[in-house]
Structure formats: structure tokens, C-alpha cells
C-alpha positions as YAML, in Angstrom:
chain: A
units: angstrom
residues:
- id: 1
  name: TYR
  ca: [-4.37, -3.91, -20.16]
- id: 2
  name: VAL
  ca: [-2.02, -6.43, -21.89]
- id: 3
  name: VAL
  ca: [-0.67, -9.00, -19.49]
- id: 4
  name: THR
  ca: [2.93, -9.74, -20.47]
- id: 5
  name: ASP
  ca: [4.82, -12.69, -19.28]
- id: 6
  name: PHE
  ca: [6.76, -10.50, -16.83]
- id: 7
  name: ALA
  ca: [3.46, -9.11, -15.45]
- id: 8
  name: ARG
  ca: [2.18, -12.67, -15.04]
- id: 9
  name: SER
  ca: [5.36, -13.48, -13.12]
- id: 10
  name: CYS
  ca: [4.91, -10.41, -10.90]
- id: 11
  name: LEU
  ca: [1.35, -11.32, -10.18]
- id: 12
  name: GLY
  ca: [2.34, -14.85, -9.17]
- id: 13
  name: ARG
  ca: [5.05, -13.53, -6.83]
- id: 14
  name: VAL
  ca: [2.75, -11.04, -5.13]
- id: 15
  name: ALA
  ca: [0.12, -13.84, -4.89]
- id: 16
  name: THR
  ca: [2.35, -15.94, -2.69]
- id: 17
  name: GLY
  ca: [1.59, -13.32, 0.01]
- id: 18
  name: LEU
  ca: [-2.09, -14.36, -0.05]
- id: 19
  name: LYS
  ca: [-1.24, -17.73, 1.42]
- id: 20
  name: PRO
  ca: [-1.84, -18.10, 5.13]
- id: 21
  name: ARG
  ca: [0.90, -16.61, 7.33]
- id: 22
  name: SER
  ca: [3.08, -15.81, 4.33]
- id: 23
  name: GLY
  ca: [6.10, -13.61, 4.80]
- id: 24
  name: SER
  ca: [6.03, -12.33, 1.18]
- id: 25
  name: ARG
  ca: [3.95, -9.18, 1.65]
- id: 26
  name: ALA
  ca: [6.46, -6.29, 1.18]
- id: 27
  name: TRP
  ca: [7.47, -5.47, -2.42]
- id: 28
  name: ARG
  ca: [9.41, -2.92, -4.30]
- id: 29
  name: MET
  ca: [9.00, -2.35, -8.03]
- id: 30
  name: THR
  ca: [11.72, -0.47, -9.84]
- id: 31
  name: GLY
  ca: [11.61, 0.60, -13.51]
- id: 32
  name: ASP
  ca: [12.07, 3.37, -15.99]
- id: 33
  name: TYR
  ca: [9.42, 6.04, -16.72]
- id: 34
  name: GLY
  ca: [6.58, 4.72, -18.93]
- id: 35
  name: CYS
  ca: [7.35, 1.04, -18.38]
- id: 36
  name: GLY
  ca: [3.97, 0.37, -16.85]
- id: 37
  name: LYS
  ca: [4.57, 0.32, -13.04]
- id: 38
  name: SER
  ca: [1.56, 2.53, -12.21]
- id: 39
  name: SER
  ca: [-0.72, 0.61, -14.57]
- id: 40
  name: PHE
  ca: [0.40, -2.70, -12.98]
- id: 41
  name: ALA
  ca: [-0.30, -1.23, -9.53]
- id: 42
  name: LEU
  ca: [-3.78, -0.23, -10.67]
- id: 43
  name: LEU
  ca: [-4.42, -3.78, -11.84]
- id: 44
  name: LEU
  ca: [-3.16, -5.09, -8.58]
- id: 45
  name: ALA
  ca: [-5.35, -2.73, -6.59]
- id: 46
  name: HIS
  ca: [-8.49, -3.81, -8.54]
- id: 47
  name: TRP
  ca: [-7.55, -7.43, -8.29]
- id: 48
  name: PHE
  ca: [-6.99, -7.33, -4.52]
- id: 49
  name: ALA
  ca: [-10.13, -5.37, -4.01]
- id: 50
  name: GLY
  ca: [-12.09, -8.22, -5.55]
- id: 51
  name: HIS
  ca: [-13.17, -6.32, -8.75]
- id: 52
  name: ASP
  ca: [-11.74, -8.97, -11.13]
- id: 53
  name: GLN
  ca: [-15.21, -10.10, -12.19]
- id: 54
  name: ASN
  ca: [-15.42, -6.85, -14.15]
- id: 55
  name: PHE
  ca: [-12.12, -7.62, -15.98]
- id: 56
  name: PRO
  ca: [-11.96, -8.71, -19.60]
- id: 57
  name: THR
  ca: [-11.85, -12.58, -19.98]
- id: 58
  name: ASP
  ca: [-8.11, -12.79, -20.73]
- id: 59
  name: LEU
  ca: [-7.25, -10.55, -17.75]
- id: 60
  name: ARG
  ca: [-9.66, -12.44, -15.47]
- id: 61
  name: LYS
  ca: [-7.87, -15.69, -16.32]
- id: 62
  name: ALA
  ca: [-4.49, -14.12, -15.53]
- id: 63
  name: VAL
  ca: [-5.52, -13.38, -12.01]
- id: 64
  name: ASP
  ca: [-7.63, -16.43, -11.35]
- id: 65
  name: PRO
  ca: [-6.68, -17.29, -7.73]
- id: 66
  name: ARG
  ca: [-7.05, -21.05, -8.28]
- id: 67
  name: GLN
  ca: [-3.82, -21.08, -10.42]
- id: 68
  name: PHE
  ca: [-1.91, -19.57, -7.45]
- id: 69
  name: GLY
  ca: [-3.50, -21.89, -4.94]
- id: 70
  name: VAL
  ca: [-5.00, -19.02, -2.88]
- id: 71
  name: GLU
  ca: [-8.46, -17.72, -2.02]
- id: 72
  name: ARG
  ca: [-9.92, -14.80, -3.93]
- id: 73
  name: PRO
  ca: [-8.59, -11.66, -2.38]
- id: 74
  name: HIS
  ca: [-10.79, -8.84, -0.82]
- id: 75
  name: PHE
  ca: [-8.49, -6.13, 0.41]
- id: 76
  name: LEU
  ca: [-8.91, -2.42, 1.02]
- id: 77
  name: PRO
  ca: [-6.44, -0.55, -1.32]
- id: 78
  name: VAL
  ca: [-4.81, 2.52, 0.06]
- id: 79
  name: LEU
  ca: [-3.40, 4.22, -2.94]
- id: 80
  name: VAL
  ca: [-0.59, 6.77, -2.06]
- id: 81
  name: THR
  ca: [0.96, 9.04, -4.64]
- id: 82
  name: CYS
  ca: [4.05, 10.36, -2.93]
- id: 83
  name: ALA
  ca: [5.22, 14.01, -3.14]
- id: 84
  name: ARG
  ca: [8.13, 16.03, -1.84]
- id: 85
  name: GLN
  ca: [6.66, 16.08, 1.56]
- id: 86
  name: THR
  ca: [6.74, 13.76, 4.65]
- id: 87
  name: LEU
  ca: [5.64, 10.29, 3.77]
- id: 88
  name: GLY
  ca: [3.15, 10.31, 6.73]
- id: 89
  name: THR
  ca: [1.22, 13.20, 5.23]
- id: 90
  name: SER
  ca: [0.74, 11.41, 1.96]
- id: 91
  name: ILE
  ca: [-0.26, 8.18, 3.63]
- id: 92
  name: LEU
  ca: [-2.78, 9.98, 6.01]
- id: 93
  name: ARG
  ca: [-4.62, 11.54, 3.09]
- id: 94
  name: SER
  ca: [-4.96, 8.25, 1.28]
- id: 95
  name: LEU
  ca: [-5.85, 6.40, 4.43]
- id: 96
  name: GLN
  ca: [-8.63, 8.89, 5.08]
- id: 97
  name: ALA
  ca: [-10.04, 8.41, 1.57]
- id: 98
  name: ALA
  ca: [-9.90, 4.58, 1.92]
- id: 99
  name: ILE
  ca: [-11.66, 4.62, 5.28]
- id: 100
  name: ASP
  ca: [-14.33, 7.06, 3.93]
- id: 101
  name: GLN
  ca: [-14.92, 4.64, 1.03]
- id: 102
  name: ILE
  ca: [-15.97, 1.81, 3.38]
- id: 103
  name: GLN
  ca: [-17.58, 3.91, 6.11]
- id: 104
  name: THR
  ca: [-20.64, 5.24, 4.29]
- id: 105
  name: ARG
  ca: [-23.07, 4.90, 7.18]
- id: 106
  name: GLY
  ca: [-23.10, 4.53, 10.91]
- id: 107
  name: PRO
  ca: [-20.92, 6.17, 13.51]
- id: 108
  name: LYS
  ca: [-17.43, 7.08, 12.44]
- id: 109
  name: TRP
  ca: [-14.53, 5.10, 13.81]
- id: 110
  name: LYS
  ca: [-12.43, 6.82, 16.42]
- id: 111
  name: LEU
  ca: [-9.27, 6.15, 14.41]
- id: 112
  name: ALA
  ca: [-10.97, 7.80, 11.38]
- id: 113
  name: GLN
  ca: [-11.56, 10.93, 13.51]
- id: 114
  name: GLU
  ca: [-7.93, 10.76, 14.63]
- id: 115
  name: VAL
  ca: [-6.71, 10.64, 11.02]
- id: 116
  name: ARG
  ca: [-8.84, 13.70, 10.13]
- id: 117
  name: SER
  ca: [-7.66, 15.61, 13.23]
- id: 118
  name: LEU
  ca: [-4.09, 14.96, 12.32]
- id: 119
  name: LEU
  ca: [-4.62, 16.22, 8.77]
- id: 120
  name: GLU
  ca: [-6.44, 19.31, 9.87]
- id: 121
  name: SER
  ca: [-3.89, 20.18, 12.54]
- id: 122
  name: GLY
  ca: [-1.46, 21.43, 9.84]
- id: 123
  name: ARG
  ca: [1.48, 19.76, 11.62]
- id: 124
  name: ALA
  ca: [3.52, 16.96, 10.03]
- id: 125
  name: PRO
  ca: [2.42, 13.68, 11.69]
- id: 126
  name: GLN
  ca: [4.96, 11.57, 13.60]
- id: 127
  name: ASP
  ca: [6.11, 8.28, 12.15]
- id: 128
  name: ASP
  ca: [4.85, 6.41, 15.27]
- id: 129
  name: GLN
  ca: [1.38, 7.88, 14.66]
- id: 130
  name: ILE
  ca: [1.41, 6.84, 11.07]
- id: 131
  name: PHE
  ca: [2.63, 3.37, 11.81]
- id: 132
  name: ARG
  ca: [0.07, 2.79, 14.61]
- id: 133
  name: LEU
  ca: [-2.83, 4.11, 12.46]
- id: 134
  name: ILE
  ca: [-2.03, 1.82, 9.59]
- id: 135
  name: CYS
  ca: [-1.79, -1.18, 11.90]
- id: 136
  name: GLU
  ca: [-5.01, -0.26, 13.72]
- id: 137
  name: THR
  ca: [-6.92, 0.35, 10.52]
- id: 138
  name: ASN
  ca: [-5.70, -2.98, 9.21]
- id: 139
  name: ALA
  ca: [-6.88, -4.79, 12.35]
- id: 140
  name: ARG
  ca: [-10.21, -2.90, 12.26]
- id: 141
  name: VAL
  ca: [-11.23, -3.68, 8.66]
- id: 142
  name: ILE
  ca: [-10.51, -7.30, 9.32]
- id: 143
  name: ALA
  ca: [-12.38, -7.42, 12.57]
- id: 144
  name: GLU
  ca: [-15.46, -5.81, 11.01]
- id: 145
  name: SER
  ca: [-15.20, -7.93, 7.90]
- id: 146
  name: LYS
  ca: [-14.82, -4.92, 5.72]
- id: 147
  name: ALA
  ca: [-11.77, -6.52, 4.03]
- id: 148
  name: LYS
  ca: [-9.13, -9.09, 4.61]
- id: 149
  name: GLY
  ca: [-6.54, -6.42, 5.21]
- id: 150
  name: LEU
  ca: [-4.94, -3.35, 3.61]
- id: 151
  name: LEU
  ca: [-2.95, -3.09, 0.44]
- id: 152
  name: LEU
  ca: [-0.77, -0.03, 0.73]
- id: 153
  name: ILE
  ca: [0.62, 1.09, -2.59]
- id: 154
  name: LEU
  ca: [3.26, 3.83, -2.54]
- id: 155
  name: ASP
  ca: [3.60, 5.19, -6.02]
- id: 156
  name: GLU
  ca: [6.29, 7.78, -6.91]
- id: 157
  name: LEU
  ca: [8.16, 6.83, -3.83]
- id: 158
  name: GLY
  ca: [11.21, 8.44, -5.14]
- id: 159
  name: LYS
  ca: [9.82, 11.88, -4.54]
- id: 160
  name: PHE
  ca: [9.44, 11.04, -0.87]
- id: 161
  name: LEU
  ca: [13.06, 9.80, -0.79]
- id: 162
  name: GLU
  ca: [14.23, 13.05, -2.46]
- id: 163
  name: PHE
  ca: [12.43, 14.92, 0.27]
- id: 164
  name: ALA
  ca: [14.09, 12.80, 2.92]
- id: 165
  name: ALA
  ca: [17.47, 13.41, 1.39]
- id: 166
  name: LEU
  ca: [16.89, 17.16, 1.34]
- id: 167
  name: HIS
  ca: [15.32, 17.39, 4.87]
- id: 168
  name: PRO
  ca: [16.88, 14.64, 6.93]
- id: 169
  name: GLU
  ca: [15.85, 16.51, 10.07]
- id: 170
  name: GLN
  ca: [12.11, 16.13, 9.14]
- id: 171
  name: GLN
  ca: [11.90, 12.68, 7.72]
- id: 172
  name: ASP
  ca: [13.49, 9.29, 8.65]
- id: 173
  name: VAL
  ca: [13.32, 6.65, 6.01]
- id: 174
  name: PHE
  ca: [13.10, 4.05, 8.82]
- id: 175
  name: LEU
  ca: [9.29, 4.27, 8.50]
- id: 176
  name: LEU
  ca: [9.65, 2.27, 5.31]
- id: 177
  name: GLN
  ca: [11.47, -0.41, 7.05]
- id: 178
  name: ARG
  ca: [8.92, -0.56, 9.82]
- id: 179
  name: LEU
  ca: [6.09, -0.88, 7.23]
- id: 180
  name: ALA
  ca: [7.84, -3.60, 5.32]
- id: 181
  name: GLU
  ca: [8.62, -5.58, 8.46]
- id: 182
  name: ALA
  ca: [5.02, -5.22, 9.68]
- id: 183
  name: ALA
  ca: [3.81, -6.54, 6.34]
- id: 184
  name: SER
  ca: [6.20, -9.47, 6.31]
- id: 185
  name: ARG
  ca: [5.22, -10.46, 9.85]
- id: 186
  name: SER
  ca: [1.44, -9.72, 9.50]
- id: 187
  name: GLY
  ca: [0.49, -13.37, 9.79]
- id: 188
  name: ASP
  ca: [-3.20, -13.90, 9.93]
- id: 189
  name: GLN
  ca: [-3.99, -10.16, 9.74]
- id: 190
  name: PRO
  ca: [-2.43, -9.57, 6.28]
- id: 191
  name: LEU
  ca: [-0.94, -6.25, 5.29]
- id: 192
  name: PHE
  ca: [0.60, -5.68, 1.91]
- id: 193
  name: VAL
  ca: [3.02, -2.93, 1.04]
- id: 194
  name: VAL
  ca: [4.07, -2.24, -2.54]
- id: 195
  name: SER
  ca: [6.32, 0.60, -3.43]
- id: 196
  name: LEU
  ca: [7.11, 1.96, -6.88]
- id: 197
  name: LEU
  ca: [10.38, 3.63, -7.79]
- id: 198
  name: HIS
  ca: [12.20, 4.81, -10.97]
- id: 199
  name: GLN
  ca: [15.63, 4.06, -9.57]
- id: 200
  name: GLY
  ca: [17.25, 2.00, -6.77]
- id: 201
  name: PHE
  ca: [17.19, 3.31, -3.20]
- id: 202
  name: SER
  ca: [20.82, 4.25, -3.32]
- id: 203
  name: ALA
  ca: [20.31, 6.62, -6.12]
- id: 204
  name: TYR
  ca: [18.09, 8.74, -3.87]
- id: 205
  name: VAL
  ca: [19.58, 8.40, -0.38]
- id: 206
  name: ASP
  ca: [23.33, 8.13, -1.00]
- id: 207
  name: HIS
  ca: [23.82, 11.49, 0.77]
- id: 208
  name: LEU
  ca: [21.99, 10.42, 3.88]
- id: 209
  name: ASN
  ca: [23.87, 9.47, 7.04]
...
């Protein structure tokens, strides 16, 4: 991975959210196909997960937390690749995978069982359920010292917005606002939300009421 000046700038901007009680924890990245958004998101996920010790030297220097005046991050990445379906379904699947990753032994969390039950029900989850499960999982991983919080990355978000535009009766894009506001106000229980788009929001949702 070659760290360009722009990538360094993006890393620095996201790193401001690592400062105590920062309000800069909800981000949107917009760019053309093939410009490196997903690669940057993968770098961000590994860095926030604390895997930077395995990086090449130049890359390790680029994400050295000391230059940003923050502590070394240790977050649980929830990597969501959106599709033309409800956003909640995509998030639930990725949330289950993330929880399974850290819960390799001992009794399963009640909320992990709830996530699995929702997925197995075959019904589209309600936005309120998704929002609550994300917040509860974030609080749980912090309380049990599994991580300092969640890093929710929504890749290919445009596909979800296309679904919302085609099926306004099934999906309300307000869930995105709730997630962004929760991240910006997450205080001492940090939650990060990063979304990746090929176009601006208006290009997808200009037909919505």
C-alpha cells in the first residue's frame, strides 16, 4: 500500500476522532471507481484493530499515533459490504461475524444470540433493532475490554441507497443519520462510522420524498 499525501491527510482527519470525547467520528468518503477507497478502508480497519505492528516500516510510520497526539487504537472493525437490500440485514451479518471473532470461548452474549435469531428469522430487521444492537455491542466490547469501541465501515453504500430509492416503503435512510449522530456523540464510548460512496448522496436519493 502506497500512502499518498491525500491518504496521510485522511488518516490524520480520522485520527482526530481518537482524542477523548471527540465529535469527529462519522465520516463519508466519496470517489470514483478504482481510486482506492476500499483499500484505504482496509488500511483503516487494520490500523484501528491494532495490527500496525505487522505493517511495512513506511506504513507503520504513517500511522504512528504519536504524530497525531493520540493513543494506539484497539477497535473492533465491523466491515459491511452493502447490497441492494435493507441496510440492517447487511450490518447484522457483519456484526455477527465481528462478535464471533472475539467470542471464541465462554458463554455466548445474549445480544449475539439476538443477532443470530434476527438473521435466521428471515424477516428484515427493524432500524430500531439495528441501532440498539450496534450501541449495545459497542458498550459491551468496551466493558469487557475486548476493544475500545466499534469501527463500522459501510462499503458500497450506494447500493443500499439505490435499494432505498427503489423501495422507500421498506427502508428509511434516517438510520444513517442516527448512526452518524451516535458516533459523533459517543464520548468516552467511542463509535466510528465510515461510509464509502461512488457519488454524492443526492445522486442516489433525489427521487425520495
